[in-house]
CSV table of C-alpha atoms and ligand atoms in Angstrom, one decimal:
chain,number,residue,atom,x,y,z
A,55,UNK,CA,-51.8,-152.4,18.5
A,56,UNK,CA,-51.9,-156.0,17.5
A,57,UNK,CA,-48.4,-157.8,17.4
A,58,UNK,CA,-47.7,-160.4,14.5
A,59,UNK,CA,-46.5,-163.8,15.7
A,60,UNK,CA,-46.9,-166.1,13.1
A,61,UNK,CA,-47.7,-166.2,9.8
A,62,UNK,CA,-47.9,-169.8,7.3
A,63,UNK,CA,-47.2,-169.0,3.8
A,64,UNK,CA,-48.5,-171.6,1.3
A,65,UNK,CA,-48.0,-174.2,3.9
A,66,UNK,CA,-47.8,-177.3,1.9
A,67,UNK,CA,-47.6,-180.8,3.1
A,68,UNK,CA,-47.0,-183.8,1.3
A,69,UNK,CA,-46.4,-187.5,1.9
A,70,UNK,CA,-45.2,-190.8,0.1
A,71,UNK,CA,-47.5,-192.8,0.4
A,72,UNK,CA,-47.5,-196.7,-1.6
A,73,UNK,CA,-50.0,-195.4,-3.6
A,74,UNK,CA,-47.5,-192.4,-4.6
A,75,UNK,CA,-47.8,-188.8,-3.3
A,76,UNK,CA,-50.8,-187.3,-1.6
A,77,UNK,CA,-51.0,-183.9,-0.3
A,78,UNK,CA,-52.5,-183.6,3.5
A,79,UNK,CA,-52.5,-179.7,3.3
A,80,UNK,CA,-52.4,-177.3,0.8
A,81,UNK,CA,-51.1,-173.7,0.3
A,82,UNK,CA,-52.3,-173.1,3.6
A,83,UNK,CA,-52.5,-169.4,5.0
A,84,UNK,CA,-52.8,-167.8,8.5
A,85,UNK,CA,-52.5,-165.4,10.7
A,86,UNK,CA,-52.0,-165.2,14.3
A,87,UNK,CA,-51.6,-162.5,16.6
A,88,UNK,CA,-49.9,-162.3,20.4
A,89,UNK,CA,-52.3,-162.7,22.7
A,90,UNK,CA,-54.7,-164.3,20.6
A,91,UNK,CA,-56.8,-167.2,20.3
A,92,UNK,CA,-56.8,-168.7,16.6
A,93,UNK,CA,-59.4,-172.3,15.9
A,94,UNK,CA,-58.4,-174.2,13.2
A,95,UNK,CA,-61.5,-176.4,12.6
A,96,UNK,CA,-62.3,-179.6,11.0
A,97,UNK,CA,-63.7,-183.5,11.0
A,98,UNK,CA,-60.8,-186.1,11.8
A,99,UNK,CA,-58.7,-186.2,8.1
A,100,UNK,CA,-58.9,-182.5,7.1
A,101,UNK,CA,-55.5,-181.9,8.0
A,102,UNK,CA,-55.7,-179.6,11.0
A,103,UNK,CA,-53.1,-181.7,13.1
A,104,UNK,CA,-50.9,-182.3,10.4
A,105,UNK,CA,-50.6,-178.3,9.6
A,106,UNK,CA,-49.6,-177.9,13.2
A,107,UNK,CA,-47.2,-181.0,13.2
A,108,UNK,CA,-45.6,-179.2,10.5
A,109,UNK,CA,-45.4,-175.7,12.0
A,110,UNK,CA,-44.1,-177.3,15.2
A,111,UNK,CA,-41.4,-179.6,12.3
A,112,UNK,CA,-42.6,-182.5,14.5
A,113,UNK,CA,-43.4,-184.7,10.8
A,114,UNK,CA,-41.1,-187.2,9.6
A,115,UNK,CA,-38.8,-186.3,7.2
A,116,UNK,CA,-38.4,-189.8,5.9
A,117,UNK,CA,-42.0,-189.9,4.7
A,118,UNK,CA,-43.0,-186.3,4.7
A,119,UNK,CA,-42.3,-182.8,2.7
A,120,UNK,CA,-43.2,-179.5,3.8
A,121,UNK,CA,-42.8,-176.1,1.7
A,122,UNK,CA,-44.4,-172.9,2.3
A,123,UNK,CA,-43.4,-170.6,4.7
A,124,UNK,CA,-44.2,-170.6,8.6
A,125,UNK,CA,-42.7,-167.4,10.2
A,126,UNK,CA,-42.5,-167.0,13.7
A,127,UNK,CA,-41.5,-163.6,14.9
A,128,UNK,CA,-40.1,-163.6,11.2
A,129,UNK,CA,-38.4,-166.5,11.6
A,130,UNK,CA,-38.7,-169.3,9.5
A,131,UNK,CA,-39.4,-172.4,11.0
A,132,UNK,CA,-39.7,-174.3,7.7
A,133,UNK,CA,-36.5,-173.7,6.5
A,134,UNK,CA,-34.6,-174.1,9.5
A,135,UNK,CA,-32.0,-177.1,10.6
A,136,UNK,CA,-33.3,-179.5,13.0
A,137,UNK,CA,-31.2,-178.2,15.9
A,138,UNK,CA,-32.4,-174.3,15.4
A,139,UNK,CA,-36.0,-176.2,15.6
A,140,UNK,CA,-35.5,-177.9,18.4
A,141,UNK,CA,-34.3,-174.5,20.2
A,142,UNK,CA,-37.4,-173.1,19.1
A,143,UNK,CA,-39.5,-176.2,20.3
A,144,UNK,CA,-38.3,-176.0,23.7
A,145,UNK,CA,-37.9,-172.1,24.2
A,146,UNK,CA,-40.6,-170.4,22.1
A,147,UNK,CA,-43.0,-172.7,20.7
A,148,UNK,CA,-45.5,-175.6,22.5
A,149,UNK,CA,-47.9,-178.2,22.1
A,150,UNK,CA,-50.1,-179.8,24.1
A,151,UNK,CA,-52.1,-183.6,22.4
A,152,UNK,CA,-55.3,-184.9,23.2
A,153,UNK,CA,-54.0,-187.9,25.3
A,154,UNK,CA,-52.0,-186.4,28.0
A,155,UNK,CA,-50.3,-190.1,28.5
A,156,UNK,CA,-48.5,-189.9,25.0
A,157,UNK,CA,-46.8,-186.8,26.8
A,158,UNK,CA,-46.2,-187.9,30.0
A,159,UNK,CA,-44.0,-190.8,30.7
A,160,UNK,CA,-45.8,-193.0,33.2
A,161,UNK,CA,-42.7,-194.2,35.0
A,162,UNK,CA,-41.6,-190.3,36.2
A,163,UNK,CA,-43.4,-188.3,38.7
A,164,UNK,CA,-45.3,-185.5,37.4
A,165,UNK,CA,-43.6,-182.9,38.7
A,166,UNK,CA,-40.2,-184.4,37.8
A,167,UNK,CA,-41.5,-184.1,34.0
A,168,UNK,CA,-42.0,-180.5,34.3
A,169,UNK,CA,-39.1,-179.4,35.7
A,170,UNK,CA,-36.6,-181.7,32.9
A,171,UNK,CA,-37.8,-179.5,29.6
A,172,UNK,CA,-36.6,-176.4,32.2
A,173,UNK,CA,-33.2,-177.8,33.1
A,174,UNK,CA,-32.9,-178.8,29.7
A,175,UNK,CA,-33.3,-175.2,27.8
A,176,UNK,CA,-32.4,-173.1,30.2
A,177,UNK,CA,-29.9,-172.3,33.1
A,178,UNK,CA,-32.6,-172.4,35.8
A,179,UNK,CA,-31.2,-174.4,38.9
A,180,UNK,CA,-32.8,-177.6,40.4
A,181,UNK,CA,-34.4,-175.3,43.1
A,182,UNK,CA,-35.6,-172.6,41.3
A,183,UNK,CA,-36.9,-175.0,38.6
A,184,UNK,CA,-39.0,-176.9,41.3
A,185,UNK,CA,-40.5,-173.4,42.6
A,186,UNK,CA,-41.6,-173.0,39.4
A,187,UNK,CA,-43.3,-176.2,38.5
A,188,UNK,CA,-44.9,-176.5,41.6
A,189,UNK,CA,-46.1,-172.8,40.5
A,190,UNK,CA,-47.0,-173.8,37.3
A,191,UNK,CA,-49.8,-176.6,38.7
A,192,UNK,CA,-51.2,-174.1,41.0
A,193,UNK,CA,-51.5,-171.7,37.8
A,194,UNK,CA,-53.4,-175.0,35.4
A,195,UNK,CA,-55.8,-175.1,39.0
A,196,UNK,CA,-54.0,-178.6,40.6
A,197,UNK,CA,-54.9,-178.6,44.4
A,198,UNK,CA,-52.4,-179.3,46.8
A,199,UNK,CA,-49.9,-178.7,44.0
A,200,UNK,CA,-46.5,-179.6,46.7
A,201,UNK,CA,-48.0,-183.2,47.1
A,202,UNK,CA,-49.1,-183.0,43.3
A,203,UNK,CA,-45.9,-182.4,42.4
A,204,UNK,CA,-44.4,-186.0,43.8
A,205,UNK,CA,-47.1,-188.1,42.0
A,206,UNK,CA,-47.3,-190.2,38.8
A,207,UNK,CA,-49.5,-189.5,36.5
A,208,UNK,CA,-51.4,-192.8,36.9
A,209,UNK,CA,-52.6,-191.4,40.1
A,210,UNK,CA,-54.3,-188.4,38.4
A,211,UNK,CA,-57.8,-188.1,36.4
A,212,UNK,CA,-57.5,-187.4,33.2
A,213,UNK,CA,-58.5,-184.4,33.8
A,214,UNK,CA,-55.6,-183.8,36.2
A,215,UNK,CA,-53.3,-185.1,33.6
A,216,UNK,CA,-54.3,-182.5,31.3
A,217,UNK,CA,-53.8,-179.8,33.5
A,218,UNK,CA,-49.8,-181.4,34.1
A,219,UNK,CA,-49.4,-181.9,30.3
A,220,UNK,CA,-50.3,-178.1,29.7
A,221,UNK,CA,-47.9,-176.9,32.9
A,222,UNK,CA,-45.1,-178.9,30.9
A,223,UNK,CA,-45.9,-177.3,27.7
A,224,UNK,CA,-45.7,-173.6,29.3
A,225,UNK,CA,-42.5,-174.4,31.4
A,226,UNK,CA,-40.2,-172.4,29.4
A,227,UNK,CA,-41.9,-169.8,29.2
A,228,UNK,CA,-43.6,-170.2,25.1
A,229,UNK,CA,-45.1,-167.5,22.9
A,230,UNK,CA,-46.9,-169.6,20.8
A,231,UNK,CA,-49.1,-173.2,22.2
A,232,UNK,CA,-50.8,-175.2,19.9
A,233,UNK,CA,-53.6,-177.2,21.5
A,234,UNK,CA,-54.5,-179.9,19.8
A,235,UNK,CA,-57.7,-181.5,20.9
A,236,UNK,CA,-56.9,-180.1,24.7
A,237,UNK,CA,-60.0,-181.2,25.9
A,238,UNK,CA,-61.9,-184.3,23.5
A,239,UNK,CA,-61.2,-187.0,26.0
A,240,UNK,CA,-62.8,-185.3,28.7
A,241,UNK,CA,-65.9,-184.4,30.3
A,242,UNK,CA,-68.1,-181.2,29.9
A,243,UNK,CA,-67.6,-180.3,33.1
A,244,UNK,CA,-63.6,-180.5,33.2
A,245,UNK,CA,-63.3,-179.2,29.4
A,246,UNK,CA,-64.9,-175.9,30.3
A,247,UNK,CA,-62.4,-175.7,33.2
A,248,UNK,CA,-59.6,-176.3,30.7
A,249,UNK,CA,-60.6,-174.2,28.6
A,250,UNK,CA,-60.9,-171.0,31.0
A,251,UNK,CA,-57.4,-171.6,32.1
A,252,UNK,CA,-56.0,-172.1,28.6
A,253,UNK,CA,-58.0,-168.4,28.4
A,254,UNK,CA,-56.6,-166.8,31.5
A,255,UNK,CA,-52.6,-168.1,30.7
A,256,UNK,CA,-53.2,-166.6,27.2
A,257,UNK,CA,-54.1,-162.8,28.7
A,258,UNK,CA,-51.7,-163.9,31.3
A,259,UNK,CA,-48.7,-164.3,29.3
A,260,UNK,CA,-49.8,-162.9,26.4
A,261,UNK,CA,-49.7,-165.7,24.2
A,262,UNK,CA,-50.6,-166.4,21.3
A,263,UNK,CA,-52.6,-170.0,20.7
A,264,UNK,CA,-53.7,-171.8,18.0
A,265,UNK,CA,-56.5,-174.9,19.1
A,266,UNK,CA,-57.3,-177.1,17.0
A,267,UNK,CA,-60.9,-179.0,17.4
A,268,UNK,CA,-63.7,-181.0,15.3
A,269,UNK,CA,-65.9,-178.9,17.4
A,270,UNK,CA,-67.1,-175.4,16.7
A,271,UNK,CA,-68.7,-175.4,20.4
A,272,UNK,CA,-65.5,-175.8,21.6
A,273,UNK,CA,-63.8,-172.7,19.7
A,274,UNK,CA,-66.6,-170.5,20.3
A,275,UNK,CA,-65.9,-170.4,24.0
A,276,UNK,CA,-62.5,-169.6,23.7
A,277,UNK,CA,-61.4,-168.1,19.9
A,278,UNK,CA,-61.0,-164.6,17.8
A,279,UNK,CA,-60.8,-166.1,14.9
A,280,UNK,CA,-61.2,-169.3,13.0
A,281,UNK,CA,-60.4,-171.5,10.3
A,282,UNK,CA,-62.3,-174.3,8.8
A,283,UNK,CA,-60.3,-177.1,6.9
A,284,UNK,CA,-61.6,-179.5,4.5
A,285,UNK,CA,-59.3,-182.3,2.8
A,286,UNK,CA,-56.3,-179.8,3.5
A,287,UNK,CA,-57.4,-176.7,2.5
A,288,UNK,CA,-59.1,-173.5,4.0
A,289,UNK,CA,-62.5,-173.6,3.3
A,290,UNK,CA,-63.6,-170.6,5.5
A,291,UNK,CA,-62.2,-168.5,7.5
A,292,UNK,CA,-63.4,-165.1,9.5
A,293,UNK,CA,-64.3,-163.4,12.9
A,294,UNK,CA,-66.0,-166.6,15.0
A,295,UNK,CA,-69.0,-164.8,15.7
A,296,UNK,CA,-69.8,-163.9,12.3
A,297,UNK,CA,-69.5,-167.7,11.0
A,298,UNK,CA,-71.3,-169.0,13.7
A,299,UNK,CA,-74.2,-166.1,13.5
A,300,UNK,CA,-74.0,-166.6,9.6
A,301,UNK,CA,-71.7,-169.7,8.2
A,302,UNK,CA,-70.7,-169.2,4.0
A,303,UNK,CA,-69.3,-172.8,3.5
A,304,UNK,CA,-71.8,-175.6,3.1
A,305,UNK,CA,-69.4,-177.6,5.2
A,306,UNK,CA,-69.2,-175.0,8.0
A,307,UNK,CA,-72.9,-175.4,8.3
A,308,UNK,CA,-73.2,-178.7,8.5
A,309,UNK,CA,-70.9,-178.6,11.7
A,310,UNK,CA,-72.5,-175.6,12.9
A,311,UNK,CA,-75.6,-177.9,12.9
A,312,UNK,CA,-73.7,-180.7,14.5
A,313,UNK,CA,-73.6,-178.8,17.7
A,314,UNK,CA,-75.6,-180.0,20.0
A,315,UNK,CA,-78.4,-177.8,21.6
A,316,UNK,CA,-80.0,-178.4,24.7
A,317,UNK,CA,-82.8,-176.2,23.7
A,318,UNK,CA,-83.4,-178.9,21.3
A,319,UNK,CA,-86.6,-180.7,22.9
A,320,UNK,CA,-86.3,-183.5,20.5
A,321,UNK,CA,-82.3,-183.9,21.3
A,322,UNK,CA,-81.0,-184.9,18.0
A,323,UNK,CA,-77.6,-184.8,16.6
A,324,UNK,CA,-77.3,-183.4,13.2
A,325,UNK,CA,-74.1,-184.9,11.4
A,326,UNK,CA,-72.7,-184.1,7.5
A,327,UNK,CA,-73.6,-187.4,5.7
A,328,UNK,CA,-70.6,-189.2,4.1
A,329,UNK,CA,-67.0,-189.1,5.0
A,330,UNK,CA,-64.3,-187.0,4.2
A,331,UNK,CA,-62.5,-188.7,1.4
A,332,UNK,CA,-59.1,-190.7,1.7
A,333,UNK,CA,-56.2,-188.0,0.2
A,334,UNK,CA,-55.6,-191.0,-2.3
A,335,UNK,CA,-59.0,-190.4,-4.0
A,336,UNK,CA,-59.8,-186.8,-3.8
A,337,UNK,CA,-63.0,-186.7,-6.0
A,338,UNK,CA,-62.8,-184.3,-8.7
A,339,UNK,CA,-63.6,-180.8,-8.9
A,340,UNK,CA,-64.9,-179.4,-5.1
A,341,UNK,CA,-63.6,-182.3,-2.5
A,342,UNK,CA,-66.7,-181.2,-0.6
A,343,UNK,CA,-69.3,-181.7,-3.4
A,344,UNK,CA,-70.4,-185.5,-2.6
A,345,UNK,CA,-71.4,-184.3,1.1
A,346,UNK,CA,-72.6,-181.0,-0.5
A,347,UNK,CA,-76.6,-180.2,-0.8
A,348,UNK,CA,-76.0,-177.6,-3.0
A,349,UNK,CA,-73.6,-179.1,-5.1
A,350,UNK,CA,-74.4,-177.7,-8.9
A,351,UNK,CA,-72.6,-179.1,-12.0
A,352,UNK,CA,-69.4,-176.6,-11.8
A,353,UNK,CA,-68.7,-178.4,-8.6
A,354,UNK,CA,-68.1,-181.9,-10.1
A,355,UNK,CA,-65.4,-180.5,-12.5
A,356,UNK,CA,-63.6,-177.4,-11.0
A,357,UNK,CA,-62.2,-176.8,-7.8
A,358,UNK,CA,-62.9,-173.6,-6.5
A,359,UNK,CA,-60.5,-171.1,-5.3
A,360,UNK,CA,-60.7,-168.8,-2.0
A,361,UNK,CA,-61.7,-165.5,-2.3
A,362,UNK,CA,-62.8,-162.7,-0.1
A,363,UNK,CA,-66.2,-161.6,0.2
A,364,UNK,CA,-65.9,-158.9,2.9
A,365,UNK,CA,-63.3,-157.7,5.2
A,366,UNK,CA,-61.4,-160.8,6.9
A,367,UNK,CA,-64.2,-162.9,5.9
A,368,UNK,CA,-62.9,-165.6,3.0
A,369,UNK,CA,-64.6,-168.6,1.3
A,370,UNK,CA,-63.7,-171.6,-0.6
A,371,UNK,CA,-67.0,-171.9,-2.7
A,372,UNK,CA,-68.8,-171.6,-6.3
A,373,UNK,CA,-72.2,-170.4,-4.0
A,374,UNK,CA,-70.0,-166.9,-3.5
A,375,UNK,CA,-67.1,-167.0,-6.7
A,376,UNK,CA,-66.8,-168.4,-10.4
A,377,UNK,CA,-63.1,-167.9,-9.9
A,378,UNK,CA,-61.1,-171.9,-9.8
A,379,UNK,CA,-58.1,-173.0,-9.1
A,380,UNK,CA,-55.4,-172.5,-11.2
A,381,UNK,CA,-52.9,-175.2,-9.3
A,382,UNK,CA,-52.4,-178.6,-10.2
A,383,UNK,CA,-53.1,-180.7,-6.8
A,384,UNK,CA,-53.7,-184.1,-5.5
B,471,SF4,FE1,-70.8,-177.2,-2.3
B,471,SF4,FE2,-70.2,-176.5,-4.8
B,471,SF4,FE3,-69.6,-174.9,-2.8
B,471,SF4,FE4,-68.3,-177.2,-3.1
B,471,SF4,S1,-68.2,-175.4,-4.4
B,471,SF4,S2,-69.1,-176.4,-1.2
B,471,SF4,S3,-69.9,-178.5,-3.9
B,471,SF4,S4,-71.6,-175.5,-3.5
């Protein structure tokens, strides 16, 4: 039977801005499981990252509010103190960035880095702790991981350093990583090698993992389930084979087109046109309909609410609901 390990609760993020309040993501929902793979998908400004930096209370307070809830194990990590946070940052929870160098400090040996988060939370000794990082490397797939161990991470590729970055993240032992663009920087080659071993720790340790990517190729190879975020909000969300076989959301089409194809003789990349608008000047109505080719009158001058339209399947949309948002937003 499937075990519950986190669930967000109109996750709401807000920040002061000069031009007054935006909001970066709003009433957010999810679900994820142990031992389970959840893609949260969208272009550079939907707020993917910034739900994450919230669930892992890594925003700044000064500039930031969160609400909602966001229950690990039942515990909520919204409402707690900073301290009870950072015992859940370093014994339960992880995440590893897209840059492995804003993670690893270039002046300590790799190994060194690994071991400190263990000596730090828990009453491992020096010894043991060294045993276990050297374990660790051998687990991401480092080579020679003894001599590994003694190196700085300028004398890795960056596909090395990824590998170090996620045998930090898992040195205490989390139930819950969140990958956050684990593999962008790096080739084809190396990002399907990261990805298998983010997949083997995961049935390993039973983890559960939330990844977050601008690139639905990416979560295909490695997710259950996934959701797609526009401008802070769930636009889709469902079983990954049944958005990729058949996508609701004009928006999650348009990405599904972006993927490239190398059965494509011609070889050209299909991209949404426009940009996803600045959270200071959220068009009216649907935030989607100025990219949107179906885009009908409704959608200039109500924003449409999510709604089921089979099983786990949802959809942001007027194409599939008349139903509209009741909240006042950004
Ligand atoms: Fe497009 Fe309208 Fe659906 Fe928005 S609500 S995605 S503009 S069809």
């Amino acid at each position: 039977m499937e075990k519950e390990l986190l669930r967000v609760e109109e996750l709401t993020v807000k920040f002061r801005t000069y031009n007054g309040e935006v909001t970066a993501v709003n009433n957010l929902e999810l679900l994820l499981n142990e031992n389970e793979t959840l893609g949260i998908v969208g272009e550079s400004g939907s707020g993917k990252s910034v739900t994450s930096l919230s669930i892992m209370g890594l925003l700044d307070e000064a500039t930031s509010t969160v609400t909602g809830k966001a229950l690990f194990k039942g515990n909520d990590l919204v409402a707690m103190k900073e301290k009870e946070k950072q015992h859940y940052r370093g014994n339960h929870l992880a995440m590893i960035f897209q840059e492995p160098m804003t993670s690893l400090n270039p002046l300590h040996k790799c190994g060194n880095q690994i071991i400190e988060s263990m000596l730090i939370h828990t009453d491992i000794s020096k010894a043991d702790a060294k045993a276990k990082a050297i374990e660790l490397l051998k687990i991401v797939g480092i080579p020679a991981p003894e001599q590994r161990f003694n190196e700085y991470p300028h004398q890795m590729s960056g596909g090395m350093r990824q590998r170090v970055m996620i045998a930090m993240a898992l040195a205490c032992d989390p139930q819950l990583l969140i990958a956050d663009e684990p593999t962008t920087a790096l080739d084809v080659t190396i990002q399907a090698q990261i990805l298998e071993v983010l997949k083997e720790l995961r049935d390993r340790l039973k983890m559960g993992i939330i990844l977050i990517t601008h690139d639905l190729g990416v979560v295909s190879e490695v997710c259950d389930r996934v959701i797609v975020m526009y401008t802070g909000k769930v636009v889709e969300q469902g079983l990954i084979r049944e958005i990729l076989d058949n996508p609701k959301h004009p928006y999650t089409e348009g990405l599904i087109a972006a993927i490239p194809n190398i059965n494509d003789q011609k070889g050209e990349l299909s991209s949404i046109d426009g940009m996803v608008p600045q959270l200071d000047e959220m068009p009216k109505g649907c935030s989607f309909h100025p990219r949107c080719p179906y885009a009908m009158a409704i959608c200039k001058e109500k924003r449409p609410a999510i709604t089921t339209i089979e099983n786990d399947r949802k959809v942001r949309c007027f194409k599939y609901s008349t139903e509209e948002e009741t909240e006042v937003t950004t």
